[in-house]
Short mmCIF file of C-alpha atoms in Angstrom, two decimals:
data_model
loop_
_atom_site.label_atom_id
_atom_site.label_comp_id
_atom_site.label_asym_id
_atom_site.label_seq_id
_atom_site.Cartn_x
_atom_site.Cartn_y
_atom_site.Cartn_z
CA MET A 1 58.84 163.34 100.71
CA ALA A 2 59.56 159.78 101.70
CA LEU A 3 62.77 158.20 100.47
CA PHE A 4 60.95 154.99 99.46
CA PRO A 5 57.30 154.17 98.86
CA SER A 6 55.31 153.72 102.06
CA GLY A 7 55.07 149.92 101.61
CA ILE A 8 58.84 149.56 101.35
CA ASN A 9 59.33 151.85 104.34
CA ARG A 10 57.03 149.68 106.44
CA ASP A 11 58.89 146.50 105.38
CA ALA A 12 62.25 148.08 106.12
CA GLN A 13 61.11 149.28 109.54
CA SER A 14 59.72 145.84 110.29
CA ALA A 15 63.05 144.24 109.36
CA ILE A 16 64.89 146.70 111.60
CA ASN A 17 62.57 145.96 114.50
CA ASP A 18 62.90 142.20 114.05
CA LEU A 19 66.66 141.96 113.54
CA ASN A 20 68.05 144.75 115.72
CA GLY A 21 69.73 143.25 118.77
CA GLN A 22 69.73 139.70 117.47
CA TRP A 23 72.87 137.55 117.72
CA LEU A 24 74.81 136.43 114.66
CA GLY A 25 77.54 133.99 115.64
CA ASN A 26 78.99 135.47 118.82
CA ARG A 27 78.24 139.09 117.93
CA GLN A 28 75.08 141.16 118.46
CA ILE A 29 73.93 142.95 115.31
CA ARG A 30 72.53 146.50 115.14
CA CYS A 31 69.98 147.53 112.52
CA ASN A 32 68.86 151.11 111.79
CA TRP A 33 68.05 153.46 108.92
CA ALA A 34 70.95 154.52 106.73
CA THR A 35 72.20 158.09 107.41
CA LYS A 36 71.46 160.67 104.72
CA GLY A 37 74.22 162.49 102.90
CA ALA A 38 76.98 161.42 100.57
CA ASN A 39 79.81 161.38 103.06
CA SER A 40 77.79 159.82 105.83
CA GLY A 41 76.53 157.19 103.36
CA GLU A 42 80.09 156.28 102.45
CA ASP A 43 81.03 156.10 106.12
CA GLN A 44 78.01 153.92 106.81
CA LEU A 45 78.91 151.63 103.89
CA THR A 46 82.44 151.31 105.19
CA SER A 47 81.16 150.56 108.68
CA ASP A 48 78.71 147.98 107.35
CA SER A 49 81.40 146.32 105.27
CA LYS A 50 83.66 146.15 108.30
CA SER A 51 80.85 144.63 110.37
CA ILE A 52 80.20 142.01 107.70
CA ALA A 53 83.91 141.19 107.55
CA ASP A 54 84.03 140.84 111.34
CA VAL A 55 81.02 138.51 111.28
CA ASN A 56 82.58 136.38 108.55
CA ASN A 57 85.84 136.18 110.48
CA ASN A 58 83.99 135.15 113.61
CA PHE A 59 82.11 132.48 111.68
CA THR A 60 85.41 131.18 110.30
CA GLU A 61 87.07 131.16 113.71
CA ASN A 62 84.08 129.40 115.28
CA ALA A 63 84.04 126.82 112.52
CA LYS A 64 87.75 126.17 112.96
CA GLN A 65 87.36 125.86 116.72
CA LYS A 66 84.48 123.42 116.37
CA SER A 67 86.40 121.47 113.75
CA ASN A 68 89.39 121.20 116.08
CA GLU A 69 87.18 120.06 118.93
CA ASP A 70 85.60 117.35 116.74
CA ALA A 71 88.92 116.16 115.29
CA PRO A 72 89.77 112.57 116.32
CA GLU A 73 92.92 113.59 118.16
CA ASN A 74 90.84 115.90 120.42
CA ASN A 75 87.62 113.89 120.71
CA PRO A 76 87.67 111.26 123.50
CA LEU A 77 85.04 109.18 121.68
CA TYR A 78 87.62 108.12 119.08
CA ARG A 79 89.22 104.88 120.32
CA THR A 80 90.03 102.98 117.11
CA VAL A 81 93.32 102.71 115.22
CA TYR A 82 93.16 102.43 111.45
CA VAL A 83 96.01 100.18 110.28
CA GLY A 84 96.90 100.40 106.59
CA ASN A 85 99.48 98.89 104.23
CA LEU A 86 99.04 95.40 105.68
CA ALA A 87 100.65 92.43 103.95
CA HIS A 88 98.27 89.79 102.60
CA GLU A 89 99.47 87.16 105.09
CA VAL A 90 98.63 89.31 108.14
CA THR A 91 95.75 87.74 110.07
CA GLN A 92 93.79 88.97 113.09
CA ASP A 93 96.02 86.91 115.40
CA VAL A 94 99.18 88.39 113.85
CA LEU A 95 97.80 91.95 114.12
CA HIS A 96 96.70 91.29 117.71
CA ARG A 97 100.19 90.11 118.68
CA PHE A 98 101.76 93.12 116.94
CA PHE A 99 99.72 95.72 118.88
CA HIS A 100 99.82 93.72 122.12
CA ALA A 101 103.62 93.89 121.94
CA LEU A 102 103.45 97.72 121.75
CA GLY A 103 102.07 97.78 125.28
CA ALA A 104 99.90 100.84 124.62
CA GLY A 105 96.88 99.59 126.59
CA ALA A 106 93.96 97.19 126.74
CA ILE A 107 92.81 95.98 123.31
CA GLU A 108 89.06 95.37 122.95
CA GLU A 109 88.71 94.39 119.28
CA VAL A 110 90.88 93.46 116.29
CA ARG A 111 89.58 93.27 112.72
CA VAL A 112 91.38 92.63 109.43
CA GLN A 113 89.80 93.23 106.03
CA HIS A 114 91.29 90.27 104.17
CA GLY A 115 92.50 91.05 100.68
CA LYS A 116 92.12 94.82 101.17
CA GLY A 117 95.30 95.55 103.09
CA PHE A 118 93.88 97.29 106.15
CA GLY A 119 92.37 96.59 109.56
CA PHE A 120 91.24 98.16 112.83
CA VAL A 121 92.30 97.87 116.47
CA LYS A 122 90.03 99.29 119.19
CA TYR A 123 91.38 100.30 122.60
CA SER A 124 89.63 100.96 125.89
CA ASN A 125 90.21 104.74 125.87
CA HIS A 126 91.38 107.67 123.75
CA ALA A 127 94.82 108.06 125.36
CA GLU A 128 95.76 104.43 124.71
CA THR A 129 94.67 104.79 121.09
CA ALA A 130 96.84 107.87 120.60
CA LEU A 131 99.84 106.08 122.09
CA ALA A 132 99.29 103.03 119.85
CA ILE A 133 99.15 105.26 116.75
CA GLN A 134 102.32 107.07 117.72
CA THR A 135 104.20 103.90 118.66
CA GLY A 136 103.03 101.60 115.87
CA ASN A 137 103.15 103.90 112.86
CA GLY A 138 105.95 102.95 110.47
CA ARG A 139 106.89 99.69 112.17
CA ILE A 140 107.51 96.64 109.99
CA LEU A 141 104.87 93.90 109.93
CA GLY A 142 105.02 91.15 107.34
CA GLY A 143 107.86 92.91 105.54
CA LYS A 144 105.93 96.19 105.11
CA PRO A 145 105.75 99.39 107.21
CA VAL A 146 102.26 99.77 108.63
CA LYS A 147 100.42 103.09 108.53
CA CYS A 148 98.57 103.93 111.73
CA SER A 149 96.03 106.73 112.00
CA TRP A 150 92.71 107.51 113.65
CA GLY A 151 89.62 105.54 112.65
CA ASN A 152 86.96 107.61 110.89
CA LYS A 153 84.11 106.74 113.28
CA PRO A 154 83.82 107.57 116.99
CA THR A 155 82.69 104.96 119.49
CA PRO A 156 79.08 105.65 120.56
CA PRO A 157 78.87 107.04 124.12
CA GLY A 158 78.20 104.40 126.75
CA THR A 159 79.64 101.56 124.69
CA THR A 160 81.57 99.10 126.88
CA SER A 161 83.54 96.04 125.84
CA ALA A 162 85.65 93.54 127.73
CA PRO A 163 89.37 93.55 126.88
CA LEU A 164 90.58 90.67 124.74
CA PRO A 165 92.75 88.01 126.42
CA PRO A 166 96.45 88.10 125.55
CA PRO A 167 97.16 86.54 122.16
CA ALA A 168 98.71 83.08 121.94
CA ALA A 169 102.41 82.99 121.11
CA PRO A 170 103.36 81.78 117.61
CA GLY A 171 103.48 77.99 117.45
CA HIS A 172 101.48 77.56 120.64
CA PRO A 173 98.04 75.96 120.38
CA ALA A 174 95.01 78.10 120.87
CA ALA A 175 92.77 77.54 123.89
CA ALA A 176 90.18 75.60 121.87
CA ASP A 177 92.85 73.37 120.33
CA LEU A 178 94.38 72.73 123.74
CA MET A 179 91.01 71.73 125.20
CA ALA A 180 90.36 69.37 122.29
CA TYR A 181 93.78 67.78 122.77
CA GLN A 182 93.19 67.29 126.50
CA ARG A 183 89.77 65.78 125.77
CA ALA A 184 91.29 63.31 123.32
CA ILE A 185 93.89 62.25 125.89
CA ALA A 186 91.18 61.71 128.53
CA MET A 187 89.11 59.59 126.15
CA SER A 188 92.18 57.51 125.25
CA LYS A 189 92.87 56.86 128.93
CA MET A 190 89.25 55.79 129.46
CA ALA A 191 89.45 53.39 126.51
CA SER A 192 92.67 51.88 127.87
CA THR A 193 91.12 51.42 131.31
CA GLN A 194 88.05 49.70 129.85
CA ALA A 195 90.24 47.34 127.78
CA LEU A 196 92.28 46.45 130.85
CA MET A 197 89.15 45.74 132.90
CA GLN A 198 87.76 43.54 130.10
CA ALA A 199 91.01 41.56 129.97
CA GLN A 200 90.86 41.01 133.73
CA HIS A 201 87.27 39.75 133.48
CA LEU A 202 88.25 37.27 130.75
CA ARG A 203 91.17 36.03 132.82
CA GLN A 204 88.96 35.51 135.87
CA ALA A 205 86.41 33.66 133.74
CA ALA A 206 89.10 31.41 132.31
CA MET A 207 90.38 30.60 135.79
CA GLY A 208 86.85 29.70 136.89
CA MET A 209 86.48 27.10 134.14
CA GLY A 210 88.85 24.71 135.94
CA VAL A 211 92.12 23.03 135.16
CA GLY A 212 90.61 20.56 132.66
CA ALA A 213 89.04 23.22 130.54
CA SER A 214 92.20 25.27 130.69
CA GLN A 215 94.21 22.24 129.59
CA ALA A 216 91.78 21.59 126.72
CA MET A 217 92.05 25.21 125.63
CA TYR A 218 95.83 24.92 125.81
CA ASP A 219 95.89 21.66 123.83
CA GLY A 220 93.56 23.04 121.17
CA THR A 221 95.62 26.15 120.85
CA PHE A 222 98.83 24.13 120.70
CA GLN A 223 97.39 21.84 118.00
CA ASN A 224 96.28 24.82 115.93
CA VAL A 225 99.73 26.34 116.21
CA GLY A 226 101.37 23.02 115.26
CA ALA A 227 99.12 22.55 112.23
CA SER A 228 99.88 26.07 111.07
CA GLN A 229 103.62 25.47 111.35
CA GLN A 230 103.32 22.14 109.46
CA GLN A 231 101.42 23.85 106.60
CA GLN A 232 104.09 26.54 106.38
CA GLN A 233 106.83 23.87 106.20
CA GLN A 234 104.98 22.06 103.38
CA LEU A 235 104.60 25.25 101.39
CA MET A 236 108.29 25.97 101.82
CA TYR A 237 109.16 22.40 100.70
CA TYR A 238 107.10 22.66 97.51
#
């Protein structure tokens, strides 16, 4: 007499045939009919329970291993420092100077979320980022200790960026301001040169008019000056 109806037996045998020898996690599973008898059934149940526990443990260990491999401190694709607890007056230039002074490596990008108290600093590789986090965490910036940790997003593979130039020192003009200042000086020199050339042309023209014309210009100018002085004396008298 069959233990189960023939349809169930066929389904069970089909499941055994399909699953026996398959891999579950890093273990190969074995499927077969349960052994008859009370004691053997208990032994089989104990063995099955142990196998299930081993599989679960392997799954847990594999998940932990994969989680450790994907963690930012172990994944070379993570190259960004998250900087928290920033004072409101901290700008991108201030944050750039702060991390540049740490000397951890080449900085490719600096961003500050104004009004939110945090920002990001991206380095050229994973090792430099780790050093910046270790060196910068807890240091005082704007009267507050900054909190440095790994950014929550990895850099896509193949992404390349040029390092930023060194930041300008406090109180020193930026490159754009310096160029504008130099341009203004050049334009002022050009205007002075043109005024000087125009004055020379007028002088040469006056000399070409002859002595008589020069004398008439002098006399007219002298008379105008004398009349002006006489009017001022009359006003003072009255």
